[in-house]
Amino acid sequence: YNRALAQLQNTIDATQDPSVKEDRERYKQCVDQRDLAEALIQELNTHRKAQNIRRKFSVSNFLVSVLFYCIFLVIGTVVAFASTSGYTSDHFLVQSVVSGTLTDQAPSDASYLRTFNDIGSYDDFWEWVNGPMLDGMWPEDSMTNSFFLLNENRLLGAVRIRQLRVDTVSCKSSRAFEQFAFGGDDECYPPWSKTHASHKPHNSMNLTRFGLENDGTVWKSGSDLGFDETYSFFAATTTRNLYPGSGYVIDIPSGDRTIASEILQEIENSDWIDRKTRGIFVEATFFNPNIQTVVSSTLLVETPSTGGCFPYSSFMPLSADKLDFSQLNNEAIIAYVLELVFLVMALWFLLVEVKELTAQYLMNSEPFTSVFWEYLTSDWNSVDLFNIAILIIWQVVRSLNGIQMRKLRSDLKEYNMFDSLSADGRYHYINTAYIAEKTILEINWLALVVILYWLKLLKYIVQVPAVGPTVSALVRTMFDHRVVIFTGVFALVVFAFTLGFAIAFGQSVDEYHTIGSSAVSLSFLAFGDFTTDFFIVSPNFGPFLMFCVLVFLSLVMLNIFIAVISDVYNSVLKTSQQNWEFDLTKRMTKESNRKIGWRRLWYILVHLRGQRTKPPVDIQWNEKTISAFREFQMNQKNLEE
């Protein structure tokens, strides 16, 4: 306001210049501007409401808001790490130990070193099963009576081997190839899909003497095996398939290497896995009592209709306190208390946004849709609502995951899994694969919550005079129409090359065999990180396409993109101080809406039954004055030109 008074007085003084009076048109414009300036000065000098605005938007209130939000951020970050990896790297280490033992160990008697990740055929799979898998889950040199992986990680319950099968279909070959269709056999084995999934009884094996809960002869649905019907395991391998939790299941008891070895030998000799098999799952759960951590392990070997085997593994550590509340320690209790505080503070932010929107609607005569749109497009309101929505989604996923964990806790208590390896417990499979999949989803949403709430800190930084104009210019540059348009053009060029690479090399090069993988590989190529595997497939066309990408994307498009951003940023930076001052002043006037108070809002909603009323006089005056001053600034700019 002080800056406005100085500018207004200068405008009035300019009308006294004799040279201005000679130009009648220019003089008339200056007189109109002078009249507006005099009216504004009178308002600013006589109306003392500006003092109320300064009190409502004082530095102390701003610092309190920033301090409150920083405390909220710190608590949220602590809760995030406590919910995922804990306060140490123990989760990462135990996951590395289990995965390394099962996937990176080669058979001791193999003529060549091949690990789980090197499996390429059925023979390789059985070599791994009878070697690293048997040694890891039923070791011979355990230091204790119970069988532990590397002496510290106990196998909880049985090990489940599950396979998905397909039904045969009639072969549709051209006449020229009929004689080569598997020796005249008219049956073919299709790729995996729910349509071709087999539910028929399969290969009755002699496993009854072992007393197994599941002997692999009967198909069982996902609900029968403890999975939700919507459960799908995504295999990030070459096939990119989604697999359900159903199938043919064999549960091998833990704690007895001899029995396990006999069962595995029987499975191998009976050809339980054949050409109809499309996926072999090995699922197990380990528990480390030293750090109270459960590791859910899922190893998958895909056997597509093209032939060959494609391995994939997933290991997810879970805190034992999530499975058994009797294992809670002081750190876990503190983490749950902080999470409760974090949710209460998030609820407070939600109530503040609801109060602001309600107050803005009650003191406005426009329809709710117009008021809501104005609310979304002003300040950081849309960001606030989006953050709250993501937080609610994370909490819903976490709550649903907690329901599944309570079901699992009942199984653990029934079979006394954490205390001893009872006879019943050794034959019962502990299904943590479903919880692990939901936990990964929960962690992904939590990561997004942390990212968005830390970025929201810019809302408070932009109000600091030292850095506010720069941050404001940065935000305006990101959403400038020139930057947005060129970003769309750049994305179109990348998409065009993505399709070209997928079509040209998708059948031969793994990096380009799908549109998604082609887009990722092309992004790396544009920044100089690439492989030349496609040169072998196409010695002439491959280098030509790479040359086009390097020239058009790296040299031309990226440099133009940088030039556009630089030009927009420089133009925005010139007026950043003025725009920042106006935005901050506008935000100061709108603070009056938020300062209505909960009592007054309750009075309007309850006693007046939501009757819409006019804004207070100070709010009307603030909005009128700031609009008039904005008009004065525009006129002043035209006069200077």
XYZ file of C-alpha atoms in Angstrom, residues 30-376:
347
model
C -3.771 11.668 -17.371
C -6.650 13.585 -15.807
C -8.790 10.417 -15.709
C -5.902 8.541 -14.180
C -5.364 11.419 -11.729
C -9.008 11.283 -10.631
C -8.740 7.537 -10.038
C -5.486 8.067 -8.166
C -6.968 10.762 -5.937
C -9.933 8.521 -5.114
C -7.652 5.648 -4.213
C -5.435 7.862 -2.065
C -8.495 9.110 -0.217
C -9.631 5.564 0.384
C -6.204 4.455 1.567
C -5.758 7.411 3.890
C -9.233 7.599 5.390
C -10.201 3.937 5.550
C -8.202 2.322 8.338
C -9.078 -1.259 7.389
C -5.586 -1.792 6.036
C -4.372 -2.007 9.616
C -6.720 -4.946 10.217
C -5.307 -6.721 7.171
C -1.759 -6.247 8.446
C -2.728 -7.681 11.805
C -4.486 -10.664 10.230
C -1.562 -11.392 7.944
C 1.244 -10.496 10.296
C 4.680 -12.016 10.282
C 4.004 -13.847 13.529
C 0.958 -15.633 12.073
C 2.949 -16.540 8.990
C 5.776 -18.006 11.068
C 3.297 -19.972 13.173
C 1.732 -21.418 9.994
C 5.126 -22.359 8.586
C 6.215 -23.922 11.886
C 2.976 -25.923 12.126
C 3.352 -27.215 8.571
C 7.053 -28.081 9.071
C 6.140 -30.121 12.150
C 3.477 -31.839 10.043
C 6.068 -32.598 7.346
C 8.632 -33.984 9.784
C 6.070 -36.227 11.473
C 4.784 -37.429 8.101
C 8.299 -38.243 6.899
C 9.089 -40.176 10.094
C 5.805 -42.093 9.732
C 6.627 -42.890 6.094
C 10.042 -44.362 6.905
C 8.694 -46.205 9.932
C 5.956 -47.739 7.760
C 8.383 -48.955 5.100
C 12.027 -49.547 6.013
C 11.937 -48.700 9.702
C 14.622 -46.565 11.278
C 17.534 -48.710 10.045
C 18.551 -50.628 6.923
C 17.613 -53.992 8.460
C 14.672 -54.476 6.092
C 16.885 -53.987 3.070
C 19.589 -56.290 4.441
C 17.288 -59.187 5.318
C 15.589 -58.905 1.939
C 19.007 -58.965 0.254
C 20.065 -62.042 2.242
C 16.929 -64.048 1.389
C 16.870 -63.018 -2.286
C 20.606 -63.564 -2.686
C 20.453 -67.061 -1.220
C 17.536 -68.165 -3.411
C 18.307 -66.381 -6.685
C 22.071 -65.804 -6.800
C 23.308 -69.220 -5.645
C 24.243 -71.810 -8.288
C 23.907 -75.596 -7.813
C 26.996 -76.978 -6.121
C 27.234 -79.998 -8.449
C 26.466 -78.155 -11.673
C 28.910 -78.463 -14.526
C 28.398 -74.753 -15.218
C 27.287 -71.911 -12.975
C 23.581 -71.154 -13.429
C 21.441 -69.345 -10.848
C 17.687 -68.851 -10.639
C 17.984 -65.799 -12.883
C 19.718 -67.968 -15.501
C 16.890 -70.522 -15.786
C 16.043 -71.057 -19.439
C 14.580 -74.574 -19.584
C 12.771 -77.181 -17.505
C 16.074 -78.940 -16.783
C 17.524 -75.687 -15.435
C 14.449 -75.233 -13.241
C 14.705 -78.700 -11.665
C 18.433 -78.259 -11.234
C 17.736 -75.101 -9.249
C 14.913 -76.752 -7.242
C 17.093 -79.682 -6.167
C 20.044 -77.384 -5.488
C 19.779 -73.777 -4.224
C 16.057 -73.976 -3.355
C 16.407 -77.193 -1.342
C 19.603 -75.983 0.355
C 18.133 -72.580 1.143
C 14.746 -73.662 2.526
C 15.787 -77.013 4.046
C 19.515 -76.570 4.850
C 21.618 -79.440 6.142
C 24.133 -77.466 8.208
C 21.743 -75.444 10.381
C 23.099 -74.400 13.786
C 19.728 -75.071 15.476
C 17.191 -77.853 15.532
C 14.811 -75.871 13.325
C 15.771 -75.206 9.739
C 16.914 -71.616 9.160
C 18.090 -69.858 6.020
C 21.686 -68.789 6.774
C 21.033 -69.692 10.447
C 18.920 -66.574 11.131
C 15.802 -66.592 8.920
C 13.262 -69.227 9.873
C 10.930 -70.679 7.273
C 7.348 -70.109 8.468
C 4.950 -72.868 7.514
C 5.007 -74.822 4.282
C 6.544 -73.892 0.938
C 3.938 -73.592 -1.785
C 4.548 -74.632 -5.381
C 1.717 -73.441 -7.605
C 1.276 -73.727 -11.330
C -1.124 -72.225 -13.870
C -2.156 -74.379 -16.820
C -4.033 -73.962 -20.109
C -6.345 -76.261 -22.050
C -5.322 -77.444 -25.487
C -6.897 -75.936 -28.583
C -7.084 -77.160 -32.156
C -4.193 -76.072 -34.340
C -4.992 -73.784 -37.233
C -2.045 -74.161 -39.562
C -1.903 -73.451 -43.260
C -1.852 -76.484 -45.522
C 1.810 -75.955 -46.318
C 2.733 -76.437 -42.635
C 0.226 -79.087 -41.576
C 2.773 -81.904 -41.783
C 5.112 -80.038 -39.392
C 2.492 -79.513 -36.652
C 4.074 -81.745 -33.961
C 4.042 -84.888 -36.039
C 0.465 -84.512 -37.171
C -0.916 -83.738 -33.703
C -3.866 -81.365 -34.152
C -3.653 -80.028 -30.568
C -1.793 -76.829 -29.684
C -0.974 -75.134 -26.404
C -2.069 -71.470 -26.394
C -0.519 -68.564 -24.472
C -1.776 -67.795 -20.981
C -5.165 -66.114 -20.680
C -8.177 -66.529 -18.423
C -10.110 -67.831 -21.419
C -7.702 -70.740 -21.941
C -7.055 -71.398 -18.216
C -7.453 -75.053 -17.285
C -9.544 -76.168 -14.291
C -9.504 -79.914 -15.015
C -8.010 -82.515 -12.601
C -4.334 -83.045 -13.349
C -1.865 -85.914 -13.028
C -2.718 -87.772 -9.857
C 0.578 -88.233 -8.005
C 1.364 -90.533 -5.132
C 1.639 -87.835 -2.445
C -1.078 -89.110 -0.099
C 1.483 -90.768 2.177
C 2.895 -87.347 3.077
C -0.429 -86.040 4.426
C -0.328 -82.780 2.439
C -3.150 -80.213 2.578
C -2.803 -79.661 -1.184
C -1.345 -82.338 -3.463
C -1.507 -80.485 -6.790
C -4.141 -82.619 -8.501
C -7.173 -80.318 -8.193
C -7.498 -76.750 -9.379
C -8.326 -74.255 -6.633
C -9.636 -70.733 -6.957
C -7.926 -67.673 -5.518
C -10.444 -67.381 -2.694
C -9.756 -71.015 -1.729
C -6.061 -70.178 -1.442
C -6.502 -66.974 0.560
C -6.377 -64.466 -2.300
C -8.895 -61.830 -3.272
C -10.636 -62.525 -6.580
C -9.204 -59.269 -7.956
C -5.623 -60.274 -7.068
C -3.209 -60.270 -9.990
C 0.534 -60.833 -9.821
C 2.328 -58.725 -12.420
C 5.422 -60.375 -13.871
C 7.764 -57.663 -15.129
C 9.460 -60.047 -17.529
C 9.409 -60.338 -21.281
C 5.783 -61.533 -21.334
C 4.386 -58.736 -19.087
C 1.561 -61.024 -17.924
C -0.911 -60.714 -15.066
C -1.422 -63.960 -13.146
C -4.266 -64.744 -10.700
C -3.854 -66.357 -7.296
C -5.518 -69.602 -8.375
C -3.989 -72.799 -9.781
C -2.775 -76.287 -8.897
C -1.052 -76.210 -5.516
C 1.388 -78.413 -3.598
C 2.310 -77.389 -0.023
C 5.650 -78.912 1.017
C 6.134 -79.023 4.825
C 9.070 -77.242 6.404
C 11.499 -78.650 8.920
C 12.282 -82.001 7.258
C 14.718 -82.042 4.360
C 14.169 -85.749 3.651
C 10.409 -85.393 3.172
C 10.864 -82.248 1.088
C 13.421 -83.959 -1.137
C 11.136 -86.963 -1.677
C 8.170 -84.751 -2.575
C 10.210 -82.710 -5.034
C 11.573 -85.873 -6.627
C 8.049 -87.273 -6.978
C 6.865 -84.058 -8.633
C 9.739 -84.111 -11.107
C 9.330 -87.802 -11.998
C 5.539 -87.590 -12.465
C 5.763 -84.839 -15.113
C 3.497 -82.590 -13.054
C 4.983 -79.715 -15.087
C 4.483 -80.165 -18.823
C 3.714 -78.275 -22.017
C 0.386 -77.016 -20.641
C 2.133 -75.195 -17.794
C 2.352 -71.426 -18.226
C 3.609 -70.297 -14.834
C 5.337 -71.975 -11.870
C 5.204 -70.102 -8.553
C 7.386 -70.920 -5.550
C 6.016 -69.010 -2.553
C 7.457 -69.010 0.966
C 7.550 -66.858 4.089
C 10.633 -66.283 6.273
C 10.826 -64.767 9.742
C 13.897 -63.188 11.352
C 13.326 -63.060 15.137
C 16.387 -60.861 15.715
C 14.892 -57.846 13.942
C 11.223 -58.937 14.065
C 10.860 -58.928 10.273
C 8.876 -61.189 7.960
C 9.989 -61.624 4.332
C 7.411 -62.700 1.761
C 9.140 -64.331 -1.208
C 7.600 -65.153 -4.576
C 9.653 -66.782 -7.323
C 8.027 -67.220 -10.714
C 9.201 -69.150 -13.758
C 7.122 -68.378 -16.830
C 6.862 -71.042 -19.516
C 5.151 -69.324 -22.454
C 3.871 -71.044 -25.549
C 6.935 -69.797 -27.438
C 9.147 -72.166 -25.449
C 11.862 -71.434 -22.930
C 11.612 -70.250 -19.318
C 11.674 -66.695 -17.973
C 12.398 -66.259 -14.242
C 11.139 -63.429 -12.064
C 11.375 -62.924 -8.297
C 9.802 -60.606 -5.736
C 10.783 -60.223 -2.068
C 8.922 -57.942 0.351
C 9.961 -57.380 3.990
C 7.157 -56.755 6.508
C 7.470 -55.621 10.110
C 6.332 -58.307 12.532
C 4.299 -55.759 14.524
C 1.979 -55.546 11.507
C 1.321 -59.263 11.839
C 1.395 -59.674 15.614
C 0.714 -56.755 17.967
C 2.302 -58.711 20.820
C 5.657 -57.987 19.114
C 5.311 -54.197 19.501
C 8.417 -52.478 20.835
C 8.879 -48.888 21.959
C 9.820 -47.685 18.477
C 6.710 -49.273 16.952
C 4.476 -47.699 19.617
C 6.017 -44.273 18.971
C 5.497 -44.776 15.218
C 1.789 -45.542 15.692
C 1.354 -42.513 17.964
C 3.065 -40.254 15.408
C 0.873 -41.678 12.660
C -2.215 -40.791 14.700
C -0.897 -37.241 15.211
C -0.134 -36.995 11.483
C -3.692 -38.008 10.548
C -5.192 -35.554 13.063
C -3.120 -32.701 11.613
C -4.127 -33.755 8.074
C -7.765 -33.730 9.199
C -7.256 -30.193 10.488
C -5.968 -29.059 7.072
C -9.043 -30.648 5.472
C -11.397 -28.831 7.861
C -9.656 -25.519 7.107
C -10.178 -26.028 3.355
C -13.833 -26.990 3.887
C -14.340 -23.930 6.089
C -12.772 -21.614 3.510
C -14.911 -23.006 0.686
C -18.084 -22.870 2.788
C -17.432 -19.289 3.874
C -16.687 -18.227 0.325
C -19.971 -19.758 -0.850
C -22.122 -18.292 1.952
C -20.829 -14.770 1.307
C -21.275 -14.922 -2.452
C -24.406 -14.710 -4.564
C -23.014 -16.810 -7.441
C -23.865 -20.524 -7.964
C -21.822 -23.109 -6.109
C -20.124 -24.326 -9.298
C -18.802 -20.829 -10.021
C -17.674 -20.379 -6.437
C -15.986 -23.780 -6.407
C -14.189 -23.088 -9.690
C -12.961 -19.738 -8.393
C -11.808 -21.490 -5.238
C -9.853 -24.104 -7.216
